[in-house]
Amino acid sequence: MNTPAATGAPPETRGLESAFEDTIARDQRVEPRDWMPEGYRKTLVRQIAQHAHSEIIGMQPEGEWITRAPSLRRKAILFAKVQDEAGHGLYLYSAAETLGADRSDMTERLIEGRQKYSSIFNYPTRTFADVGVIGWFVDGAAICNQVPLCRSSYGPYGRAMVRVCKEESFHQRQGYELLLTMMRGTDAQRAMVQDAVNRWWWPSLMMFGPPDDNSPNSARSMAWKIKRHTNDQLRQRFVDMTVPQAEKLGVTLPDPELRRNEERGHHDFGSPDWAELQRVISGDGPCNAERIARRRAAHEEGAWVREAATAHAAKQAARTREGAAA
Amino acid sequence: MSETTKGDWPLYEVFVRGKRGLNHVHVGSLRAADDHMALTHARDLYTRRNEGVSIWAVRSDTIAASTPGEKDPFFAPSGDKDPFFAPSGDKVYRHPTFYDIPDDVPHI
């Protein structure tokens, strides 16, 4: 019980900022009502909102396949997965709200194109094999990104990530299992899987963001322990993790430069087309307009449901008041 | 726990009891038009995989919360020492280890 308070040591006079820096340095978590620098708050709101939007927009490429999934089992699985993505979005909006962000404001910013979401969801899902490859690559990449975020310095974000990560594991496994099943099928099915792998490999590597020497926000986010690893470190981890899975599956990853480097203990691999990433991020990907239009339509066409629920709640509250008065 | 704007539904904090015998634990928040919707949304959002046997949903604006010490650095030198909790910090005699008992006294 030999704490400063217990020994009656004179209180040091330190600023709010150094108390915050102390919390970060001691690897403790920052909680919603703590003082925090405006830059920290803004960076978190930007990152968490972008992450939440990605989950919500991410429902679309796979949601398109629910009605066309080849069996009741696959439909049920896909339904559950898409529902999880919605849940992940809501966990994250909830975390952003603890920082003072407003939920309907975030939705507006998304449908007006003022806040971004992951570039990966601007690519089309052409065949059912794409559903499998998204689970394997995209959710696999998301796991690489998100596991370290469970230790993010901002408490509510880290806690949301713990829940998200538990659920992502099912997403990745169902995708890989789907592909294993197709690979045991016909030549046409195997070709379909290889085609999906070819189309999704490079965009998946881009999910980790620009290379470290061109990632303006990384250093500060690392110093604040919002991020724990650099984009390139996470990309490397994803490649190393995926190569043996591809071998087991019997597909070829479309990179002639991909090979094991025994010296480094990692795989060397080619460089994604960063100009393409820039184009997709700035709105010129294959599906950007379609994704936003769909989100906007869902929001606007759902307005009457929100209004009806509000009216119902008001009526119930009035009845309760009348009942109490009578 | 920000105030609602633009006619948004109110914010609710959600607490889930994982299983019988455990306390309800805070799991996050959501927006709902009324208490009933808060409970059904909490079920769909926070208990999709048997995470709970009971849910509390509490309007965030009805929660009384202590202010973190970081807001008052003069009295809160170490960041996690809150003046609000000072009364609990200087009473070492409330802890069993405060009392010297010879090693050979059994069961104490």
Coordinates of N, CA, C and O in Angstrom, one line a residue, chain A residues 65-135:
Chain A
W65 N -24.6 -12.3 -53.0 CA -24.6 -13.7 -53.3 C -25.5 -14.5 -52.4 O -25.7 -15.8 -52.6
I66 N -26.2 -13.9 -51.5 CA -27.0 -14.7 -50.6 C -28.1 -15.4 -51.3 O -28.3 -16.6 -51.1
T67 N -28.8 -14.7 -52.2 CA -29.9 -15.4 -52.9 C -29.4 -16.4 -54.0 O -30.1 -17.3 -54.4
R68 N -28.1 -16.3 -54.4 CA -27.6 -17.2 -55.4 C -26.7 -18.2 -54.8 O -26.1 -19.0 -55.6
A69 N -26.5 -18.3 -53.5 CA -25.6 -19.3 -52.9 C -26.2 -20.7 -53.3 O -27.4 -20.8 -53.4
P70 N -25.3 -21.7 -53.5 CA -25.8 -22.9 -54.2 C -26.5 -23.9 -53.2 O -27.1 -24.8 -53.7
S71 N -26.5 -23.6 -51.9 CA -27.3 -24.6 -51.1 C -27.8 -23.8 -49.9 O -27.4 -22.7 -49.6
L72 N -28.7 -24.4 -49.2 CA -29.3 -23.8 -48.0 C -28.2 -23.6 -46.9 O -28.1 -22.5 -46.3
R73 N -27.3 -24.5 -46.8 CA -26.1 -24.4 -45.9 C -25.3 -23.2 -46.2 O -25.0 -22.4 -45.3
R74 N -25.0 -23.0 -47.5 CA -24.1 -21.8 -47.9 C -24.9 -20.5 -47.7 O -24.3 -19.5 -47.4
K75 N -26.2 -20.6 -47.9 CA -27.0 -19.4 -47.7 C -27.0 -19.0 -46.3 O -26.8 -17.8 -45.9
A76 N -27.2 -20.0 -45.4 CA -27.3 -19.7 -43.9 C -26.0 -19.1 -43.5 O -25.9 -18.2 -42.7
I77 N -24.9 -19.7 -43.9 CA -23.5 -19.3 -43.5 C -23.3 -17.8 -44.0 O -22.8 -17.0 -43.2
L78 N -23.6 -17.6 -45.2 CA -23.4 -16.3 -45.8 C -24.2 -15.2 -45.1 O -23.8 -14.1 -44.8
F79 N -25.5 -15.6 -44.8 CA -26.4 -14.7 -44.1 C -25.8 -14.3 -42.7 O -25.7 -13.1 -42.4
A80 N -25.3 -15.3 -42.0 CA -24.7 -15.1 -40.7 C -23.5 -14.2 -40.8 O -23.2 -13.3 -40.0
K81 N -22.7 -14.4 -41.9 CA -21.5 -13.6 -42.0 C -21.8 -12.2 -42.3 O -21.2 -11.3 -41.7
V82 N -22.7 -12.0 -43.2 CA -23.1 -10.6 -43.6 C -23.7 -9.9 -42.3 O -23.5 -8.7 -42.1
Q83 N -24.5 -10.6 -41.6 CA -25.0 -10.1 -40.3 C -23.9 -9.7 -39.4 O -24.0 -8.6 -38.7
D84 N -22.9 -10.5 -39.3 CA -21.7 -10.2 -38.4 C -21.1 -8.9 -38.9 O -20.7 -8.1 -38.1
E85 N -21.0 -8.7 -40.2 CA -20.3 -7.5 -40.7 C -21.1 -6.2 -40.2 O -20.6 -5.2 -39.8
A86 N -22.5 -6.4 -40.3 CA -23.3 -5.3 -39.8 C -23.0 -5.1 -38.3 O -22.8 -3.9 -37.8
G87 N -22.9 -6.2 -37.6 CA -22.6 -6.1 -36.1 C -21.3 -5.4 -35.9 O -21.1 -4.5 -35.0
H88 N -20.2 -5.7 -36.7 CA -18.9 -5.1 -36.5 C -19.0 -3.6 -36.7 O -18.4 -2.8 -36.0
G89 N -19.7 -3.2 -37.8 CA -19.9 -1.8 -38.1 C -20.5 -1.1 -36.9 O -20.1 0.0 -36.5
L90 N -21.5 -1.8 -36.2 CA -22.2 -1.1 -35.1 C -21.3 -1.1 -33.9 O -21.4 -0.1 -33.1
Y91 N -20.5 -2.1 -33.6 CA -19.6 -2.0 -32.5 C -18.7 -0.8 -32.7 O -18.4 -0.1 -31.7
L92 N -18.3 -0.6 -33.9 CA -17.3 0.4 -34.2 C -17.9 1.8 -34.1 O -17.3 2.8 -33.6
Y93 N -19.2 2.0 -34.7 CA -19.8 3.3 -34.5 C -20.0 3.6 -33.1 O -19.9 4.7 -32.6
S94 N -20.3 2.5 -32.3 CA -20.5 2.7 -30.8 C -19.2 3.2 -30.2 O -19.2 4.2 -29.4
A95 N -18.1 2.7 -30.6 CA -16.8 3.1 -30.1 C -16.5 4.6 -30.5 O -16.0 5.4 -29.8
A96 N -16.8 4.9 -31.8 CA -16.6 6.3 -32.3 C -17.4 7.3 -31.5 O -17.0 8.4 -31.2
E97 N -18.6 6.9 -31.1 CA -19.5 7.8 -30.4 C -18.9 8.1 -29.0 O -19.2 9.2 -28.5
T98 N -18.1 7.2 -28.4 CA -17.5 7.5 -27.1 C -16.5 8.7 -27.3 O -16.1 9.3 -26.3
L99 N -16.1 9.0 -28.5 CA -15.2 10.1 -28.7 C -15.9 11.4 -29.1 O -15.2 12.3 -29.5
G100 N -17.2 11.3 -29.0 CA -18.0 12.5 -29.4 C -18.4 12.6 -30.8 O -19.1 13.5 -31.2
A101 N -18.1 11.6 -31.6 CA -18.6 11.5 -33.0 C -20.1 11.2 -33.0 O -20.6 10.5 -32.1
D102 N -20.8 11.7 -33.9 CA -22.2 11.5 -34.0 C -22.6 10.5 -35.1 O -22.1 10.6 -36.2
R103 N -23.4 9.5 -34.7 CA -23.7 8.4 -35.6 C -24.3 8.8 -36.9 O -23.8 8.4 -38.0
S104 N -25.3 9.6 -36.9 CA -26.0 9.9 -38.1 C -25.1 10.9 -39.0 O -25.1 10.8 -40.2
D105 N -24.2 11.6 -38.3 CA -23.3 12.4 -39.0 C -22.3 11.6 -39.8 O -21.9 11.8 -40.9
M106 N -21.9 10.5 -39.1 CA -20.9 9.6 -39.8 C -21.6 8.9 -41.0 O -20.9 8.8 -42.1
T107 N -22.8 8.5 -40.9 CA -23.5 7.9 -42.0 C -23.6 8.9 -43.2 O -23.4 8.6 -44.3
E108 N -23.9 10.2 -42.8 CA -24.0 11.2 -43.8 C -22.7 11.4 -44.5 O -22.6 11.5 -45.8
R109 N -21.6 11.5 -43.7 CA -20.3 11.7 -44.4 C -20.0 10.5 -45.3 O -19.3 10.7 -46.3
L110 N -20.4 9.3 -44.9 CA -20.1 8.1 -45.8 C -20.8 8.3 -47.1 O -20.2 8.2 -48.2
I111 N -22.2 8.6 -47.1 CA -22.9 8.6 -48.3 C -22.7 9.9 -49.1 O -23.0 9.9 -50.3
E112 N -22.0 10.8 -48.5 CA -21.6 12.0 -49.3 C -20.2 11.9 -49.8 O -19.6 12.8 -50.4
G113 N -19.5 10.8 -49.4 CA -18.2 10.5 -49.9 C -17.1 11.4 -49.1 O -16.0 11.5 -49.6
R114 N -17.5 11.9 -47.9 CA -16.5 12.7 -47.2 C -15.7 11.8 -46.2 O -14.7 12.3 -45.7
Q115 N -16.2 10.6 -45.9 CA -15.3 9.7 -45.2 C -15.2 8.4 -46.0 O -16.0 8.0 -46.7
K116 N -14.0 7.8 -45.8 CA -13.6 6.7 -46.7 C -14.0 5.3 -46.1 O -14.3 5.2 -44.9
Y117 N -13.8 4.3 -46.9 CA -13.9 2.9 -46.4 C -12.9 2.1 -47.2 O -12.3 2.7 -48.1
S118 N -12.6 0.9 -46.8 CA -11.5 0.1 -47.4 C -11.7 0.0 -48.9 O -12.8 -0.3 -49.4
S119 N -10.6 0.2 -49.6 CA -10.6 0.1 -51.1 C -11.1 -1.2 -51.6 O -11.6 -1.3 -52.7
I120 N -10.9 -2.3 -50.8 CA -11.1 -3.6 -51.3 C -12.6 -3.8 -51.7 O -12.9 -4.6 -52.5
F121 N -13.5 -3.1 -51.0 CA -14.9 -3.4 -51.3 C -15.4 -2.7 -52.6 O -16.6 -2.7 -52.9
N122 N -14.5 -2.0 -53.3 CA -14.8 -1.4 -54.5 C -14.5 -2.3 -55.7 O -14.6 -1.9 -56.9
Y123 N -14.3 -3.6 -55.4 CA -14.1 -4.6 -56.5 C -15.3 -5.5 -56.6 O -15.9 -5.8 -55.5
P124 N -15.7 -5.9 -57.8 CA -16.9 -6.7 -57.9 C -16.7 -8.2 -57.5 O -15.6 -8.7 -57.6
T125 N -17.8 -8.8 -57.1 CA -17.8 -10.3 -56.9 C -18.5 -11.0 -58.1 O -19.7 -11.0 -58.2
R126 N -17.6 -11.5 -59.0 CA -18.1 -12.0 -60.2 C -18.7 -13.4 -60.1 O -19.7 -13.7 -60.8
T127 N -18.1 -14.3 -59.3 CA -18.6 -15.6 -59.2 C -18.7 -16.0 -57.7 O -18.2 -15.3 -56.9
F128 N -19.3 -17.2 -57.5 CA -19.4 -17.6 -56.1 C -18.1 -17.9 -55.5 O -17.9 -17.8 -54.3
A129 N -17.1 -18.3 -56.3 CA -15.7 -18.5 -55.8 C -15.2 -17.2 -55.1 O -14.4 -17.3 -54.2
D130 N -15.7 -16.0 -55.6 CA -15.2 -14.8 -55.0 C -15.6 -14.7 -53.5 O -14.9 -14.1 -52.7
V131 N -16.8 -15.3 -53.2 CA -17.2 -15.3 -51.8 C -16.2 -16.1 -50.9 O -15.8 -15.6 -49.8
G132 N -15.7 -17.2 -51.5 CA -14.7 -18.0 -50.7 C -13.4 -17.2 -50.6 O -12.8 -17.2 -49.5
V133 N -13.0 -16.6 -51.7 CA -11.7 -15.9 -51.7 C -11.8 -14.6 -50.8 O -10.8 -14.3 -50.1
I134 N -12.9 -14.0 -50.7 CA -13.1 -12.9 -49.8 C -12.9 -13.3 -48.4 O -12.1 -12.7 -47.6
G135 N -13.5 -14.4 -48.0 CA -13.4 -15.0 -46.7 C -11.9 -15.3 -46.4 O -11.4 -14.9 -45.3

